[in-house]
Tab-separated table of C-alpha atoms and ligand atoms in Angstrom:
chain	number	residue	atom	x	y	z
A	1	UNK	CA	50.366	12.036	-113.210
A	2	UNK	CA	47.177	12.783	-111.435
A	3	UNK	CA	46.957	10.201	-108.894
A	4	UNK	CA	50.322	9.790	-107.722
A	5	UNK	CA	51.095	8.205	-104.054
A	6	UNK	CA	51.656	10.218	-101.288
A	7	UNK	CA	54.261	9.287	-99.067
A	8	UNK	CA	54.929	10.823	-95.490
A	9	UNK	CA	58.706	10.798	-94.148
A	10	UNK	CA	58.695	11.127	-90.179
A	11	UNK	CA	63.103	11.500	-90.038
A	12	UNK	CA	64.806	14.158	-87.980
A	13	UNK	CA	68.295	13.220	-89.780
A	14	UNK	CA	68.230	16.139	-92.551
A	15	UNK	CA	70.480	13.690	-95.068
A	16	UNK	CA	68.882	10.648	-94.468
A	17	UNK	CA	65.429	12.416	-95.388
A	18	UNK	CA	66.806	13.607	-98.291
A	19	UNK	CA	67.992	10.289	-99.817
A	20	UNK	CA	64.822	8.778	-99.283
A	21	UNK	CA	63.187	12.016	-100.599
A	22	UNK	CA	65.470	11.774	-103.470
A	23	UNK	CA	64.395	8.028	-104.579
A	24	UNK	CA	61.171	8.421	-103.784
A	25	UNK	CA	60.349	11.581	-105.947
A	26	UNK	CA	62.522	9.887	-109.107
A	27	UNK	CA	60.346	7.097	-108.592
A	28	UNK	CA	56.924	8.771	-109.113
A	29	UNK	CA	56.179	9.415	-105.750
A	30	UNK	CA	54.703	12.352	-103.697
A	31	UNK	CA	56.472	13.343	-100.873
A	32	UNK	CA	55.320	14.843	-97.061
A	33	UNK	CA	58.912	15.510	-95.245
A	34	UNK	CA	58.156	16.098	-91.215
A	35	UNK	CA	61.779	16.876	-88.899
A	36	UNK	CA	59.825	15.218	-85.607
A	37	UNK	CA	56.767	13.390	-84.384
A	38	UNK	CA	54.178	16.110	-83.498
A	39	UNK	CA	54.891	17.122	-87.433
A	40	UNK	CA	54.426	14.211	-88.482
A	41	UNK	CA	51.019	13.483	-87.214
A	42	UNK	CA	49.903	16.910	-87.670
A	43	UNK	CA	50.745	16.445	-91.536
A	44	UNK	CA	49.346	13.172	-91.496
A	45	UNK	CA	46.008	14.475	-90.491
A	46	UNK	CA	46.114	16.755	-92.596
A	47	UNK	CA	46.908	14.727	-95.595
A	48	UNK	CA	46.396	11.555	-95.787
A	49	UNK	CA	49.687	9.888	-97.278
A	50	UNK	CA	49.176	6.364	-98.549
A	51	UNK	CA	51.914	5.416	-96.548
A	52	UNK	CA	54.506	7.014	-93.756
A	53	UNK	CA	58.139	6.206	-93.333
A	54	UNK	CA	58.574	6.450	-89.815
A	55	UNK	CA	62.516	6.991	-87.965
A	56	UNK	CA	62.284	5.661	-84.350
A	57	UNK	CA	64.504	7.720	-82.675
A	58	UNK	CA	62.881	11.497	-82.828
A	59	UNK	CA	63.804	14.437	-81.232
A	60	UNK	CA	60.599	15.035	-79.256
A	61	UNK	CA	58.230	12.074	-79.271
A	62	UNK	CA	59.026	8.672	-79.637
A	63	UNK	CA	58.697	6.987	-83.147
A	64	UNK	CA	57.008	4.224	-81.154
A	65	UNK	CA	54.211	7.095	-80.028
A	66	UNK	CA	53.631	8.296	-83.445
A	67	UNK	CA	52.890	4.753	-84.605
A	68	UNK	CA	50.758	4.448	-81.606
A	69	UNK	CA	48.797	7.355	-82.393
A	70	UNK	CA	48.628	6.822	-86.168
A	71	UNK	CA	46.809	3.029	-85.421
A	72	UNK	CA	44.673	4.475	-83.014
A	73	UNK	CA	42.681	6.288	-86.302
A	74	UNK	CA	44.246	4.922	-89.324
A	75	UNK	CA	45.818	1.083	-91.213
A	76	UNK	CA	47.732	3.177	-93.380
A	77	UNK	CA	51.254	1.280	-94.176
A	78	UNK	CA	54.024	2.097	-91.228
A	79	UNK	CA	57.062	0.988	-92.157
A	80	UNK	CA	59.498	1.828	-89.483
A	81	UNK	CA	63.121	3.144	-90.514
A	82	UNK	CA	65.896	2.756	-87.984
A	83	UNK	CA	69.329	3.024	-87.158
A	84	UNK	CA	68.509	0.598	-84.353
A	85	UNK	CA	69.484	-2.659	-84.978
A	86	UNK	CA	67.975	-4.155	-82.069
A	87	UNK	CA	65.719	-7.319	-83.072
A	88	UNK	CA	63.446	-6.312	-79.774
A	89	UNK	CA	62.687	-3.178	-81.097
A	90	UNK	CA	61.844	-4.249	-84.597
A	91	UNK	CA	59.283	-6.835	-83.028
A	92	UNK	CA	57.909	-4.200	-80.795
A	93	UNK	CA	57.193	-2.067	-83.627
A	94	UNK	CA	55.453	-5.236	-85.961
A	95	UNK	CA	53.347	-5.698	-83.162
A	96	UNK	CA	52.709	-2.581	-82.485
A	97	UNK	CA	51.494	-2.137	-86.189
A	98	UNK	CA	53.899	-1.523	-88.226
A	99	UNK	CA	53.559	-2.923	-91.612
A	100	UNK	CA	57.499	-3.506	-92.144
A	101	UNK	CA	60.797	-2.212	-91.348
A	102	UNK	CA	64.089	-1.422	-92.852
A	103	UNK	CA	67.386	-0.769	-91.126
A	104	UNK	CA	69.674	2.188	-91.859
A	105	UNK	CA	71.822	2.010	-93.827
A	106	UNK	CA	69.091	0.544	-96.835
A	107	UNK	CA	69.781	0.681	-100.506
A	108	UNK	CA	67.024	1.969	-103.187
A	109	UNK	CA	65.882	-1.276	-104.004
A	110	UNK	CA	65.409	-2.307	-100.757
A	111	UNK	CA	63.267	0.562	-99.905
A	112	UNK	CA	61.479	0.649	-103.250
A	113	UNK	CA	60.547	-3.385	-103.168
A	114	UNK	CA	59.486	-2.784	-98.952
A	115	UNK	CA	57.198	0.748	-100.560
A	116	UNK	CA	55.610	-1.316	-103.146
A	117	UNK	CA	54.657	-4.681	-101.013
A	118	UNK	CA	53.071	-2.595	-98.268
A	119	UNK	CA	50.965	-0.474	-100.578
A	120	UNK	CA	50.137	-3.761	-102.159
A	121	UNK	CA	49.069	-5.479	-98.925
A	122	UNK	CA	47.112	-2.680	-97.939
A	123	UNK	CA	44.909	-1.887	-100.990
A	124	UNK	CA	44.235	-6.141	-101.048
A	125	UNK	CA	42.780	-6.196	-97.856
A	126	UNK	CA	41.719	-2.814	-97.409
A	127	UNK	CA	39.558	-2.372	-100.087
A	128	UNK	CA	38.022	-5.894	-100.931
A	129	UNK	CA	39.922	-6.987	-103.945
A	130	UNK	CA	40.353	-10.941	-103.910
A	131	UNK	CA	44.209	-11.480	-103.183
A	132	UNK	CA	46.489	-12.712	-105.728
A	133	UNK	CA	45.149	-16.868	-106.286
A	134	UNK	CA	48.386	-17.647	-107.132
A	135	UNK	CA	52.267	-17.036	-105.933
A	136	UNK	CA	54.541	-17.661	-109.046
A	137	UNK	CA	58.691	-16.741	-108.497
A	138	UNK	CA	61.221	-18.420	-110.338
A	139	UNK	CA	61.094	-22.101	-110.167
A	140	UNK	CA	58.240	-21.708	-107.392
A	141	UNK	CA	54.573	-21.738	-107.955
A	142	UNK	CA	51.688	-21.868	-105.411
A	143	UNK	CA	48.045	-22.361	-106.320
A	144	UNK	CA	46.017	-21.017	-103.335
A	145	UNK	CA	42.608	-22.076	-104.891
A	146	UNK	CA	44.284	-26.061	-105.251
A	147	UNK	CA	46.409	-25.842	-102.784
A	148	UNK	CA	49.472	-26.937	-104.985
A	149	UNK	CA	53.013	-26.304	-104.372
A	150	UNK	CA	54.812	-26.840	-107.650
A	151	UNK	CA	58.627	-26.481	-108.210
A	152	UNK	CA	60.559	-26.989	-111.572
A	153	UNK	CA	56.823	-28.046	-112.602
A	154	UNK	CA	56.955	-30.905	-110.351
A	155	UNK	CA	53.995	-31.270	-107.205
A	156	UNK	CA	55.857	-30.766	-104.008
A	157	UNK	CA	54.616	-32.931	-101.350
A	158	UNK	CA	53.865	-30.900	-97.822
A	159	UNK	CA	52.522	-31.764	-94.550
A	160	UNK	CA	49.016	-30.020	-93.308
A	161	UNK	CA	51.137	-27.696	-91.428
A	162	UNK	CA	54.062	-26.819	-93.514
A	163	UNK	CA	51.431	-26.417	-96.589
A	164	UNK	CA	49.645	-23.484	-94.056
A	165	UNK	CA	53.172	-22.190	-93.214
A	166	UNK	CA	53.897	-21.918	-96.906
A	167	UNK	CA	50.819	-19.989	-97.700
A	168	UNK	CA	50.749	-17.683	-95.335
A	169	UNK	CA	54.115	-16.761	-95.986
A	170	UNK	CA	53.616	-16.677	-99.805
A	171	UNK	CA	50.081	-15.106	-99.500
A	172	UNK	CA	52.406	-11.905	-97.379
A	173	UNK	CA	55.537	-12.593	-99.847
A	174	UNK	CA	57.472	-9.861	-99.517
A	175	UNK	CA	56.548	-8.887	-95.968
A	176	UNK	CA	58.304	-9.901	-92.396
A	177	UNK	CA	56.094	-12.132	-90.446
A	178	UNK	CA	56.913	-12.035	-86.526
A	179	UNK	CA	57.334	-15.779	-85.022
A	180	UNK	CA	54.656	-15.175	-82.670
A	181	UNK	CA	52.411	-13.905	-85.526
A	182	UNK	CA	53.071	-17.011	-87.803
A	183	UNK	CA	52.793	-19.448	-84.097
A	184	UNK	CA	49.458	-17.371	-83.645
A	185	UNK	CA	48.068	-17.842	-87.192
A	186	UNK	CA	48.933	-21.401	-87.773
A	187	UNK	CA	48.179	-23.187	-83.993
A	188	UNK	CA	45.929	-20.629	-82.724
A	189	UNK	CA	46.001	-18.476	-80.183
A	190	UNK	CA	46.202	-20.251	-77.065
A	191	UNK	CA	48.757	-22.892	-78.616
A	192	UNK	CA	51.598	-24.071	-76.301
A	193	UNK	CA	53.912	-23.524	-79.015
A	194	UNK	CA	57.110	-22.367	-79.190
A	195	UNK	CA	59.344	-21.138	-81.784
A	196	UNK	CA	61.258	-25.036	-82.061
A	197	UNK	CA	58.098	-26.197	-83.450
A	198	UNK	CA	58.662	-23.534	-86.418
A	199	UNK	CA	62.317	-24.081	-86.695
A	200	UNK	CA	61.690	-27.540	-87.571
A	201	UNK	CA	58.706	-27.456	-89.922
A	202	UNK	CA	61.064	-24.365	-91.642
A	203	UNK	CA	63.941	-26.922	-91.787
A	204	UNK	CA	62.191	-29.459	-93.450
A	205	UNK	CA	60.076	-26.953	-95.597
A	206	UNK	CA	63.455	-25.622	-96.598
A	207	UNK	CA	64.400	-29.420	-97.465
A	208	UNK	CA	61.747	-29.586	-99.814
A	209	UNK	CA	61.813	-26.025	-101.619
A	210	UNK	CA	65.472	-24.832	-101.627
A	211	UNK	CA	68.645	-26.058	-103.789
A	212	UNK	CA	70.340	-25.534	-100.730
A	213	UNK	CA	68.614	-24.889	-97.513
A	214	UNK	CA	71.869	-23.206	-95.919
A	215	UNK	CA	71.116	-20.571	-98.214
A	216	UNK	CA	67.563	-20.035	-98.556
A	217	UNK	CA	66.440	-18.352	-101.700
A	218	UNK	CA	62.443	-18.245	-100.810
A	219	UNK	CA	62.381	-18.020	-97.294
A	220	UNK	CA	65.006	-15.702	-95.597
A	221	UNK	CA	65.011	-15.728	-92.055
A	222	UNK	CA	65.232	-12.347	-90.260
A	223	UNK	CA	67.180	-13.303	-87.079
A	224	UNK	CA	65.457	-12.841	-83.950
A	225	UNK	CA	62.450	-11.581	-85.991
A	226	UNK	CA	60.688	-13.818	-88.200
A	227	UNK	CA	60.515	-15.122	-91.662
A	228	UNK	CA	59.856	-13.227	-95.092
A	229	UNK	CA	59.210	-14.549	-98.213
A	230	UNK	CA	60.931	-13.337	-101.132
A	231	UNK	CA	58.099	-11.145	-103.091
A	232	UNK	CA	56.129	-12.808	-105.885
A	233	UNK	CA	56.281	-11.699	-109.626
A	234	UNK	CA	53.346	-9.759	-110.679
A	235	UNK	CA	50.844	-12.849	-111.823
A	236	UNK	CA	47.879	-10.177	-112.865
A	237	UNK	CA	46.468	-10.486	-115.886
B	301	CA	CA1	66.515	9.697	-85.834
């Protein structure tokens, strides 16, 4: 295949490189391997991947650096990989620009599904195609364009603001959204909001979407982090 995707993997830990390097190439993928940070961005530069896999904890520079340095030229797809469990950290890294993140230890799928929503994001707003009008999963469908929320073919009835909430989270499906990015998007900027007034709007948005809220199958929460939206099926025709 001629135009294969490029993928850069920033991971000092010699096993953990090779699993992903492993997936990755059975999967169709090109693959950039780089032991530390300074490698990393000299092979980015270099090469443009399509997207980097970036460990946090590197031997000379801090993963946090690298993704510093990579947004101060590039919007190429970050997702961060880390042992680090640490819902701080994972924050710090959204909002410092990373696209996503995944916590060791990850499964194939998991890394696959995270791979193919950030390339998806990024060539949707990166290079002017219209986004997806419509976010269809199971017994879920949203019509951007009408601004209907349908489920088991029935019109679900939403407020103003869990309607926005909805759509921004179905319009990223697939992607973590930080609470202060969804508190930012939906009241503004200078909002004195706080992360009850999303709790609540979630719980009764969860009310109105889920078979049982407890157990969200839509919306997951990532604790400490944000929401994320379970990815939408490919609606392209
Ligand atoms: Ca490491």
């Amino acid at each position: 295949m001629a135009n294969k995707q490029t993928i850069l993997i920033i991971e000092d830990e010699k096993n953990i490189g090779n699993y992903i390097e492993t997936i990755l190439i059975s999967n169709e993928y090109k693959v950039l391997r780089a032991m530390n940070g300074i490698t990393g961005l000299s092979l980015y530069t270099s090469h443009h991947p399509d997207l980097v896999l970036l460990d946090l904890g590197l031997p000379d520079i801090d993963g946090m650096e690298v993704l510093q340095r990579i947004r101060g030229f590039s919007h190429v797809p970050v997702i961060v990989i880390s042992a680090r469990t640490q819902e701080r950290e994972k924050v710090d890294a959204l909002d410092g620009g990373a696209d996503d993140y995944i916590t060791k230890p990850f499964g194939a799928e998991e890394l696959l599904a995270r791979i193919r929503t950030a390339l998806r994001h990024y060539l949707n707003t990166g290079q002017g195609k219209p986004q997806e009008p419509i976010y269809s999963r199971d017994e879920l469908v949203i019509d951007f364009d009408k601004r209907l929320v349908v489920l088991r073919g029935i019109g679900v009835h939403l407020t103003q603001i869990e309607y926005k909430l909805v759509s921004l989270l179905a319009r990223n499906a697939g992607k973590v959204l930080t609470y202060d990015f969804i508190l930012k998007d939906i009241w503004g900027p200078y909002a004195d909001t706080d992360n009850q007034i999303l709790r609540v709007n979630m719980a009764n948005i969860r009310r109105k979407l889920e078979v049982n809220p407890a157990e969200p199958h839509y919306i997951y929460t990532e604790i400490g982090v944000g929401y994320r939206m379970l990815e939408s099926d490919d609606v392209r025709h």
